[in-house]
XYZ file of C-alpha atoms in Angstrom:
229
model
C 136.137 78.037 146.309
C 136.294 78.907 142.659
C 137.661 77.239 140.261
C 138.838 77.756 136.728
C 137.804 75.846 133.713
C 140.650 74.602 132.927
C 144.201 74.421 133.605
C 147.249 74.832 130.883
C 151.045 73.402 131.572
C 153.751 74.174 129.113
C 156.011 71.506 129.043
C 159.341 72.002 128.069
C 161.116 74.287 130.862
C 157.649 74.260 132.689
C 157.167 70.508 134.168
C 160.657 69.131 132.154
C 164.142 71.202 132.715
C 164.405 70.807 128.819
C 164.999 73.987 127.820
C 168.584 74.668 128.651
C 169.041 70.987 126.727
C 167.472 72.817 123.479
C 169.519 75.731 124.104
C 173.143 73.844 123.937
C 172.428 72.340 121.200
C 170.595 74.649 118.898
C 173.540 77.060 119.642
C 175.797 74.529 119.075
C 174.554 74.008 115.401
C 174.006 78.035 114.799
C 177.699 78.750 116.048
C 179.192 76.019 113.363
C 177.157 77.557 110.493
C 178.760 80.941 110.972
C 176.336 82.237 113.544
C 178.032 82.421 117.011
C 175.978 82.444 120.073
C 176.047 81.279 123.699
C 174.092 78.582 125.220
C 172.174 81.294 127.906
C 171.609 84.057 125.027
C 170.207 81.700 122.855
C 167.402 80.182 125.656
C 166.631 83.851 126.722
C 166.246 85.385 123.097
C 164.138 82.072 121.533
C 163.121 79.691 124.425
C 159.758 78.557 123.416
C 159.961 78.953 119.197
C 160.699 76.365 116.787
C 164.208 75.926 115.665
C 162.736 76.364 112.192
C 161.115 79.730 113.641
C 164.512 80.792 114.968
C 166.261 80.037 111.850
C 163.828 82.225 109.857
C 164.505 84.991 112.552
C 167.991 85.112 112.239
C 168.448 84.688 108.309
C 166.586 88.270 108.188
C 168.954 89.462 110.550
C 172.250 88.263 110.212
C 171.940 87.451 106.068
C 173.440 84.303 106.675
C 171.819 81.477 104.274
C 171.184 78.820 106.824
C 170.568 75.397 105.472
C 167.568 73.511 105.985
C 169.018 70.355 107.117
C 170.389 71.930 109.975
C 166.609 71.834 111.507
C 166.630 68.094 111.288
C 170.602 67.727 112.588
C 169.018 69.824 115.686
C 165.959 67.387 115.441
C 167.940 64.461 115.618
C 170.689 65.423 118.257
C 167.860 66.864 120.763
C 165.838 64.052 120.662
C 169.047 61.851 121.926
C 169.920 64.561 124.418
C 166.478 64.376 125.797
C 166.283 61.032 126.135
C 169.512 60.815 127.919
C 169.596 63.624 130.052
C 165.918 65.747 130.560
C 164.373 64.921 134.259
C 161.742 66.447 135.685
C 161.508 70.247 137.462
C 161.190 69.809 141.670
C 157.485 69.649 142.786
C 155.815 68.908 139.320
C 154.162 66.511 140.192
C 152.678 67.308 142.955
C 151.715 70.823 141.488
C 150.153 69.113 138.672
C 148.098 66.436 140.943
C 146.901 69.504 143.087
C 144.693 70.388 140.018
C 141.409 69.000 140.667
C 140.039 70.392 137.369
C 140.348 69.988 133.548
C 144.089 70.155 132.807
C 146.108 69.754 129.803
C 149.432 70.607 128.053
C 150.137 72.783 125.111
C 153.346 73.119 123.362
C 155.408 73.922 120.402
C 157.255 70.587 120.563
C 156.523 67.386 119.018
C 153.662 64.827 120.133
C 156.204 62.170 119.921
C 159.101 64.343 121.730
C 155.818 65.449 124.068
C 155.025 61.755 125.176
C 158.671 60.501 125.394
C 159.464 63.172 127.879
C 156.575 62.762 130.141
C 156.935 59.170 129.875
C 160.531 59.262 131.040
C 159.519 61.260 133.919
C 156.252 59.590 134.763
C 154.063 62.761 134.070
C 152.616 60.880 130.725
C 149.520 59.351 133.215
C 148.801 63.082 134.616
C 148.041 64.240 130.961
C 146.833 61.028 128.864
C 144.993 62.057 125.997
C 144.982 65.998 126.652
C 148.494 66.520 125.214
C 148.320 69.387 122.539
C 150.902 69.909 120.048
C 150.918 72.874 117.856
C 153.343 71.147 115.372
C 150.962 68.172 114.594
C 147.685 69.880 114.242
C 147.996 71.462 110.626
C 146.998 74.716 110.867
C 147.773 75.628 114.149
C 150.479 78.401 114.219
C 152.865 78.061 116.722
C 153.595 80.230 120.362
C 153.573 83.010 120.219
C 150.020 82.727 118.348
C 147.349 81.959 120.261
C 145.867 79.101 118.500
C 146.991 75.954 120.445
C 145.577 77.364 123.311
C 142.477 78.189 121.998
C 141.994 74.420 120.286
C 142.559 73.102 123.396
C 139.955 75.098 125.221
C 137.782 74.458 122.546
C 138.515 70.405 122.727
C 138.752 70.267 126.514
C 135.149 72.700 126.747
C 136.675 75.651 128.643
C 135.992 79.252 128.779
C 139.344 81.490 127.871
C 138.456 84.028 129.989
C 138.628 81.162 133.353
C 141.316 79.253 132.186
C 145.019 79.574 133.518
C 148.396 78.701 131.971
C 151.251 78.408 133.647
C 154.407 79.462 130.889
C 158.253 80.183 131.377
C 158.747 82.259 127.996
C 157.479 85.507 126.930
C 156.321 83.555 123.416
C 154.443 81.310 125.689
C 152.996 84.250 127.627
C 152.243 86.631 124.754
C 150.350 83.823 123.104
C 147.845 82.862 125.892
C 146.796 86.402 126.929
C 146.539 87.105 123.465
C 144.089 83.696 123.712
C 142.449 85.480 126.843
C 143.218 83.504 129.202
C 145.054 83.991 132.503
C 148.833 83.211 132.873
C 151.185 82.483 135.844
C 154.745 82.779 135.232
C 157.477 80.299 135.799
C 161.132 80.883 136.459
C 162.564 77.349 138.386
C 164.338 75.453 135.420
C 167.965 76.096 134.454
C 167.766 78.379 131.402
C 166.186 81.316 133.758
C 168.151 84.759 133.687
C 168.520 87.685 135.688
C 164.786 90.238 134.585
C 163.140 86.691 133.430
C 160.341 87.289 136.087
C 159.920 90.810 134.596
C 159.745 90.007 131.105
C 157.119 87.610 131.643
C 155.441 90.073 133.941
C 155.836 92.710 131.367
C 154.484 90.205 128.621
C 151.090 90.097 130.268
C 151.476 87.253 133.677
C 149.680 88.118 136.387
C 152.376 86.347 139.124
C 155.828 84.873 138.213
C 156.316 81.790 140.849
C 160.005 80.265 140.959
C 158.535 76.991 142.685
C 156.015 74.519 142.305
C 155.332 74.325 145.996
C 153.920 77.794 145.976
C 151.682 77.047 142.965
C 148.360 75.817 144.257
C 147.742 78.328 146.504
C 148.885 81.408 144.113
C 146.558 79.409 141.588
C 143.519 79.595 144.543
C 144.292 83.124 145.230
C 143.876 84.264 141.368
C 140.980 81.579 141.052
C 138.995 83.794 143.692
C 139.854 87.322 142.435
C 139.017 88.681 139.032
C 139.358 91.281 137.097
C 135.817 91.740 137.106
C 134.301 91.144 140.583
């Protein structure tokens, strides 16, 4: 049976239910600068950008001068969140250990923040030295560019074109076809919405799965059909 080069796992809201975390409490800091949002809005508008990204975003947009130590309040009060409360998503790790090829993870979040979460879920062994953070490799651009996931192709010795990622944000998505690779959807951890599915459909994933259990053999099915047999 074919198989791909390599395989790519987001982290945060892919393997780790992290996202909706992020969410509370980058909305928490936005709506006591002046900038009132929800919790849900916030993880369906900017889940998988930088808080520093965001904040850019929405100065242009709302003319609000946000201040810059706001990105390391949000820093500081995620890290303890995540520490205390982030577990694991239901059937990662089986769905990870079910790749018998190259794998690896790619993210916008911090190596440290990276290796504390998979640690604290007992992932970290799964991914041991094939951990790729866009924020500490200067000058890598983050999701939704395409360059962490072309470094680690390049550093793991995989073809684009037969590698697959497996993303739950549009970001995510947009930034690994734009990498050419292939991309499977995910929509199990708690900041999915109502039309999350389609947007990452629409943003270029060739299946949306909702749980891990179904994910080896949708990842065997696109493994043995391509574009161009």
């Amino acid at each position: 049976m074919p198989q791909p080069d390599l395989v790519i796992f987001d982290c945060d809201g892919v393997l780790v239910d992290s996202e909706i975390i992020a969410a509370r409490v980058d909305a928490g800091i936005l709506t006591a600068a002046g900038f009132p949002i929800e919790a849900e809005e916030f993880a369906e508008r900017y889940a998988g950008l930088t808080f520093k990204d965001i904040l850019l975003r929405l100065e242009g947009e709302s003319q609000i001068p946000f201040q810059a130590r706001m990105i390391d309040e949000a820093e500081k009060q995620l890290d303890q969140r995540l520490r205390a409360e982030v577990r694991v998503l239901e059937g990662a790790h089986e769905a990870v250990a079910s790749v018998k090829t190259k794998r690896c993870i790619c993210s916008n979040s911090t190596l440290p923040r990276l290796e504390m979460m998979l640690d604290k879920v007992r992932l970290k062994p799964f991914f041991e030295g094939h951990i790729y953070s866009a924020r500490n490799n200067p000058g890598i651009r983050h999701k939704p560019a395409p360059d962490i996931f072309l470094h680690a192709a390049e550093k793991e010795g995989a073809r684009p074109d037969v590698t697959f990622v497996i993303e739950d944000s549009v970001h995510g998505v947009t930034g690994a076809v734009a990498a050419g690779m292939r991309v499977i959807g995910y929509t199990g951890a708690s900041h999915s919405y109502p039309g999350h599915a389609d947007q990452l459909t629409e943003a270029g994933a060739e299946t949306v799965i909702r749980r891990w259990a179904d994910f080896p053999t949708v990842l065997a099915a696109l493994s043995e059909w391509s574009e161009n047999a």
